[in-house]
Structure formats: structure tokens, C-alpha cells
Short mmCIF file of C-alpha atoms in Angstrom, two decimals:
data_model
loop_
_atom_site.label_atom_id
_atom_site.label_comp_id
_atom_site.label_asym_id
_atom_site.label_seq_id
_atom_site.Cartn_x
_atom_site.Cartn_y
_atom_site.Cartn_z
CA ALA A 1 123.38 105.15 118.52
CA GLN A 2 122.27 106.98 115.14
CA LYS A 3 124.49 109.57 113.44
CA VAL A 4 124.41 111.68 110.45
CA THR A 5 127.57 113.23 108.32
CA GLN A 6 127.44 115.87 106.06
CA ALA A 7 130.78 116.13 105.23
CA GLN A 8 130.22 119.52 102.92
CA THR A 9 130.18 122.63 105.30
CA GLU A 10 129.45 125.00 102.46
CA ILE A 11 129.31 124.88 98.63
CA SER A 12 128.94 127.63 96.32
CA VAL A 13 127.70 127.32 92.28
CA VAL A 14 126.98 129.36 89.76
CA GLU A 15 123.36 129.54 89.12
CA LYS A 16 121.84 126.33 86.55
CA GLU A 17 124.54 124.64 87.59
CA ASP A 18 123.93 121.02 89.19
CA VAL A 19 124.90 120.33 92.95
CA THR A 20 124.75 117.35 94.76
CA LEU A 21 124.79 117.38 98.64
CA ASP A 22 125.77 114.27 100.65
CA CYS A 23 124.61 112.74 103.47
CA VAL A 24 125.91 109.52 105.19
CA TYR A 25 124.38 107.91 108.05
CA GLU A 26 124.67 105.36 110.76
CA THR A 27 122.20 103.30 112.56
CA ARG A 28 121.65 99.84 114.30
CA ASP A 29 118.09 99.47 113.09
CA THR A 30 116.89 97.89 109.99
CA THR A 31 113.84 99.91 110.25
CA TYR A 32 114.47 103.71 109.75
CA TYR A 33 113.32 106.99 108.01
CA LEU A 34 115.55 109.40 106.16
CA PHE A 35 114.82 112.95 105.55
CA TRP A 36 115.98 116.13 103.79
CA TYR A 37 114.98 119.56 105.28
CA LYS A 38 115.90 123.01 103.84
CA GLN A 39 116.68 126.03 106.13
CA PRO A 40 116.37 129.51 104.67
CA PRO A 41 117.57 132.69 106.56
CA SER A 42 113.95 133.08 108.11
CA GLY A 43 115.15 129.47 110.28
CA GLU A 44 111.93 127.72 109.67
CA LEU A 45 112.67 123.99 108.47
CA VAL A 46 110.89 123.01 105.53
CA PHE A 47 110.42 119.45 104.50
CA LEU A 48 111.54 118.15 101.30
CA ILE A 49 111.44 114.41 101.29
CA ARG A 50 110.99 111.32 103.59
CA ARG A 51 112.52 107.86 102.30
CA ASN A 52 111.85 104.73 104.74
CA SER A 53 114.41 102.18 104.85
CA PHE A 54 112.55 99.52 102.84
CA ASP A 55 112.50 101.72 99.91
CA GLU A 56 115.69 102.31 97.88
CA GLN A 57 113.90 103.42 94.96
CA ASN A 58 115.46 106.88 93.63
CA GLU A 59 113.07 109.71 93.79
CA ILE A 60 112.71 112.80 91.31
CA SER A 61 110.42 116.03 92.46
CA GLY A 62 110.98 118.84 89.51
CA ARG A 63 114.65 119.92 90.11
CA TYR A 64 115.28 117.84 93.07
CA SER A 65 116.42 114.23 92.82
CA TRP A 66 117.41 111.59 95.63
CA ASN A 67 119.66 108.83 95.60
CA PHE A 68 119.38 106.41 98.42
CA GLN A 69 122.05 103.90 98.53
CA LYS A 70 121.77 101.32 101.59
CA SER A 71 125.05 99.72 100.69
CA THR A 72 127.03 102.86 101.16
CA SER A 73 124.41 104.16 103.89
CA SER A 74 124.28 107.30 102.19
CA PHE A 75 121.16 109.57 101.11
CA ASN A 76 122.49 112.25 98.71
CA PHE A 77 120.53 115.14 97.11
CA THR A 78 120.92 116.70 93.85
CA ILE A 79 119.71 119.85 92.66
CA THR A 80 119.51 120.10 88.79
CA ALA A 81 119.79 123.81 87.20
CA SER A 82 120.20 125.46 90.51
CA GLN A 83 118.43 128.73 91.34
CA VAL A 84 119.22 131.55 93.41
CA VAL A 85 116.20 130.39 95.75
CA ASP A 86 117.91 127.53 96.29
CA SER A 87 120.43 129.12 98.47
CA ALA A 88 119.64 127.83 101.91
CA VAL A 89 121.07 125.32 104.72
CA TYR A 90 120.24 122.00 104.13
CA PHE A 91 119.94 119.32 106.63
CA CYS A 92 119.89 115.68 106.30
CA ALA A 93 118.01 113.79 109.05
CA LEU A 94 117.38 110.15 110.21
CA SER A 95 114.40 108.59 112.63
CA GLU A 96 115.13 105.35 113.62
CA ASN A 97 111.83 104.18 114.96
CA PHE A 98 108.44 103.94 113.25
CA GLY A 99 105.97 106.12 115.17
CA ASN A 100 108.85 108.26 117.01
CA GLU A 101 109.56 111.16 115.43
CA LYS A 102 113.06 111.74 117.01
CA LEU A 103 115.31 113.33 114.49
CA THR A 104 118.83 113.08 114.45
CA PHE A 105 120.29 115.71 112.18
CA GLY A 106 123.60 116.34 110.75
CA THR A 107 125.49 119.57 110.86
CA GLY A 108 124.19 120.86 107.58
CA THR A 109 125.47 122.25 104.24
CA ARG A 110 125.25 125.84 103.37
CA LEU A 111 124.46 126.10 99.76
CA THR A 112 124.93 129.43 97.69
CA ILE A 113 123.93 129.89 94.16
CA ILE A 114 125.77 132.51 92.55
CA PRO A 115 123.69 134.56 90.00
CA GLU B 1 94.71 125.26 108.43
CA THR B 2 96.75 127.18 110.85
CA GLY B 3 100.76 126.15 110.89
CA VAL B 4 102.82 125.60 113.89
CA THR B 5 103.52 129.32 116.02
CA GLN B 6 106.50 130.21 118.11
CA SER B 7 106.78 132.95 120.66
CA PRO B 8 108.66 135.35 121.08
CA THR B 9 110.49 135.28 117.95
CA HIS B 10 113.65 136.72 119.89
CA LEU B 11 114.59 136.83 123.57
CA ILE B 12 117.57 137.84 125.51
CA LYS B 13 118.10 136.93 128.96
CA THR B 14 121.00 136.95 131.08
CA ARG B 15 123.09 133.97 132.79
CA GLY B 16 121.11 132.45 135.57
CA GLN B 17 117.75 133.69 134.55
CA GLN B 18 114.98 131.34 133.76
CA VAL B 19 113.15 131.25 130.28
CA THR B 20 109.67 130.09 129.19
CA LEU B 21 109.36 129.49 125.19
CA ARG B 22 105.92 128.98 123.87
CA CYS B 23 104.55 126.74 120.76
CA SER B 24 101.23 126.34 119.38
CA SER B 25 100.76 123.22 117.28
CA GLN B 26 99.09 122.53 113.95
CA SER B 27 95.66 122.30 114.39
CA GLY B 28 94.70 118.52 115.09
CA HIS B 29 98.01 117.58 116.40
CA ASN B 30 98.61 115.79 119.55
CA THR B 31 102.67 115.46 119.70
CA VAL B 32 105.10 117.90 119.80
CA SER B 33 108.73 118.02 120.03
CA TRP B 34 111.35 120.52 120.94
CA TYR B 35 114.93 120.98 119.38
CA GLN B 36 118.09 123.22 120.32
CA GLN B 37 119.87 124.40 117.24
CA ALA B 38 123.18 126.03 118.25
CA LEU B 39 124.71 128.61 115.43
CA GLY B 40 126.13 126.59 112.78
CA GLN B 41 125.07 123.12 113.90
CA GLY B 42 122.10 121.09 112.89
CA PRO B 43 118.93 120.81 115.72
CA GLN B 44 119.56 118.72 118.51
CA PHE B 45 116.22 116.76 119.86
CA ILE B 46 115.14 118.19 123.37
CA PHE B 47 112.24 116.02 124.62
CA GLN B 48 108.75 115.16 122.84
CA TYR B 49 105.46 115.38 124.36
CA TYR B 50 102.58 113.22 123.75
CA ARG B 51 98.85 113.78 125.12
CA GLU B 52 100.65 116.09 127.75
CA GLU B 53 103.11 113.42 129.06
CA GLU B 54 106.84 113.48 127.89
CA ASN B 55 107.37 110.64 125.32
CA GLY B 56 111.48 110.72 125.00
CA ARG B 57 114.08 112.80 125.80
CA GLY B 58 117.31 113.41 124.50
CA ASN B 59 120.91 114.50 126.15
CA PHE B 60 119.65 117.59 127.73
CA PRO B 61 119.95 118.04 131.93
CA PRO B 62 116.80 118.71 134.16
CA ARG B 63 116.91 122.14 133.87
CA PHE B 64 115.18 121.68 130.34
CA SER B 65 111.59 121.16 131.21
CA GLY B 66 108.52 120.89 129.08
CA LEU B 67 104.56 121.20 129.45
CA GLN B 68 102.05 120.30 126.97
CA PHE B 69 98.70 121.34 127.51
CA PRO B 70 95.26 119.88 126.91
CA ASN B 71 94.61 122.00 123.80
CA TYR B 72 98.15 120.51 122.61
CA SER B 73 100.12 123.99 122.90
CA SER B 74 103.50 123.46 124.68
CA GLU B 75 106.14 125.20 126.69
CA LEU B 76 109.85 124.66 126.95
CA ASN B 77 111.15 125.69 130.19
CA VAL B 78 115.00 126.45 131.04
CA ASN B 79 116.10 127.33 134.28
CA ALA B 80 119.66 128.64 135.28
CA LEU B 81 120.49 129.83 131.88
CA GLU B 82 123.80 129.59 130.60
CA LEU B 83 126.00 131.15 127.78
CA ASP B 84 125.63 127.82 125.77
CA ASP B 85 121.94 128.11 125.97
CA SER B 86 122.02 130.75 123.25
CA ALA B 87 120.32 128.94 120.26
CA LEU B 88 117.52 128.91 117.86
CA TYR B 89 114.78 126.66 119.73
CA LEU B 90 112.76 124.96 117.23
CA CYS B 91 109.12 123.15 117.84
CA ALA B 92 107.72 120.50 115.65
CA SER B 93 104.31 119.03 115.96
CA SER B 94 102.46 115.99 114.54
CA LEU B 95 99.43 113.67 114.86
CA PHE B 96 100.53 110.66 116.29
CA GLN B 97 98.62 107.71 114.38
CA GLY B 98 100.85 104.77 115.25
CA ALA B 99 102.74 104.77 111.62
CA TYR B 100 105.25 107.52 110.70
CA ASN B 101 103.75 110.63 111.72
CA GLU B 102 104.80 113.91 109.55
CA GLN B 103 106.55 116.68 111.69
CA PHE B 104 105.78 120.25 111.10
CA PHE B 105 108.18 122.84 112.43
CA GLY B 106 107.61 126.41 113.71
CA PRO B 107 110.02 129.62 112.74
CA GLY B 108 111.67 129.15 116.00
CA THR B 109 112.60 131.31 119.07
CA ARG B 110 116.03 132.70 118.88
CA LEU B 111 117.70 132.77 122.64
CA THR B 112 120.53 134.84 123.39
CA VAL B 113 122.17 134.66 126.98
CA LEU B 114 124.45 137.09 128.05
#
């Protein structure tokens, strides 16, 4: 069975600080996808990134970066120079089968950026 | 290009009643998935429909049922509502092409069961 753990329930940082959101996953499959979504107060899930299990290369997109390490089954998300607009709940998710988009989500991390 | 829409936005029902939630997929998409997100939790997969047939189901009882129509819009029906059914219900649409298919989520319907 697949499982995603986000141990950090809530994080608060002062604006412009860097913050890392942790994600640990469990799966028996060798092929899978990992995701991060942002959920603002409006409720809609906003896609941030998808990474497949064959690609461990870290990725940077503006102030966002992701560190995927299969050896520790982790897919951590770092926001550099945080801004108030980054305040939201962030979910890490796992999809085991290519072509089957069933997503298993973690419980989320509520990030608050203090002005 | 029209995104995923859901109706209604909010809904209040009483225990034992039945409810129907609706989702309009993004234009051109043929697959829709439904998720239940209880307060403070991550979304949980309910089921997926592909070309009007159920294509995978999560750990939800049979009183949760769905439909997908020829225009790929979808309904989620819940019978005999229980208090624990109170949640945000999200639908997500995608275009199945054999490889990974990006899912686009709607804004959700918040259901309160009293």
C-alpha cells in the first residue's frame, strides 16, 4: 500500500526566510509519480510539480525548489525568500501507476508567512 | 479554455438525506476523479470515471456512487448521509492518453451534514 507522510502540521516563518516542507513516501512500485500541490483558502488545489521515479534530478522554479531522494524516500519542497502569498496548505502526493491518476495525499502542511 | 467547475459551492444537508454534486470537466478531458477532503486532512480518492465507466475506486462504501455523461461532465451521489460525510468534495479532470495524464482540480463543493 502507498502512503505519504507530512510530519510538519504547521509552520510559521517570517517573510523572506527560507522554508522547507518535508515529504516521505512509501510504495512497493518501482515506477511512480510524486507531486506537490498548493491549496489556498479558496480550496482549489494548485499543481506545483510532478516528478517521476526515474528522475532524481532536483528542480528549481523561481523561488521554489524540490529535492527528490529515492534512498530516503523523500521529496522535500523548499521556498526561498518566502512571501505572504505563499501562505497556504501544501500537499505532497503519490501516484503509483502510470496512466492511473489516483493520487494518495499526505495530510498537508499549513504554511503561514508572517509579514 | 474552460477550467473545471463544480456546483454547488456550498451545501447543507441533514443526516439520512441524499445529495448530488456536479462537476464539469475541462474541455477535451475524458476522465474525472472525485476526492473527499475532510477538515484538516488531505484529499482521499473516491473513484474515477473514464468514458462513462468506473475506472478505479477507493475505500468508500457503495452509498457513494457516480456517473459520467457523454459530454464528460460528472455527478457524485451520496445516499444516507452521515455526519462524517461533511467535507470538501473535489473533482479533477484529465485527458487519458496512455501515459501520465495531468489532473486539473475544481474549486470543490463544501458539504455540511447536520
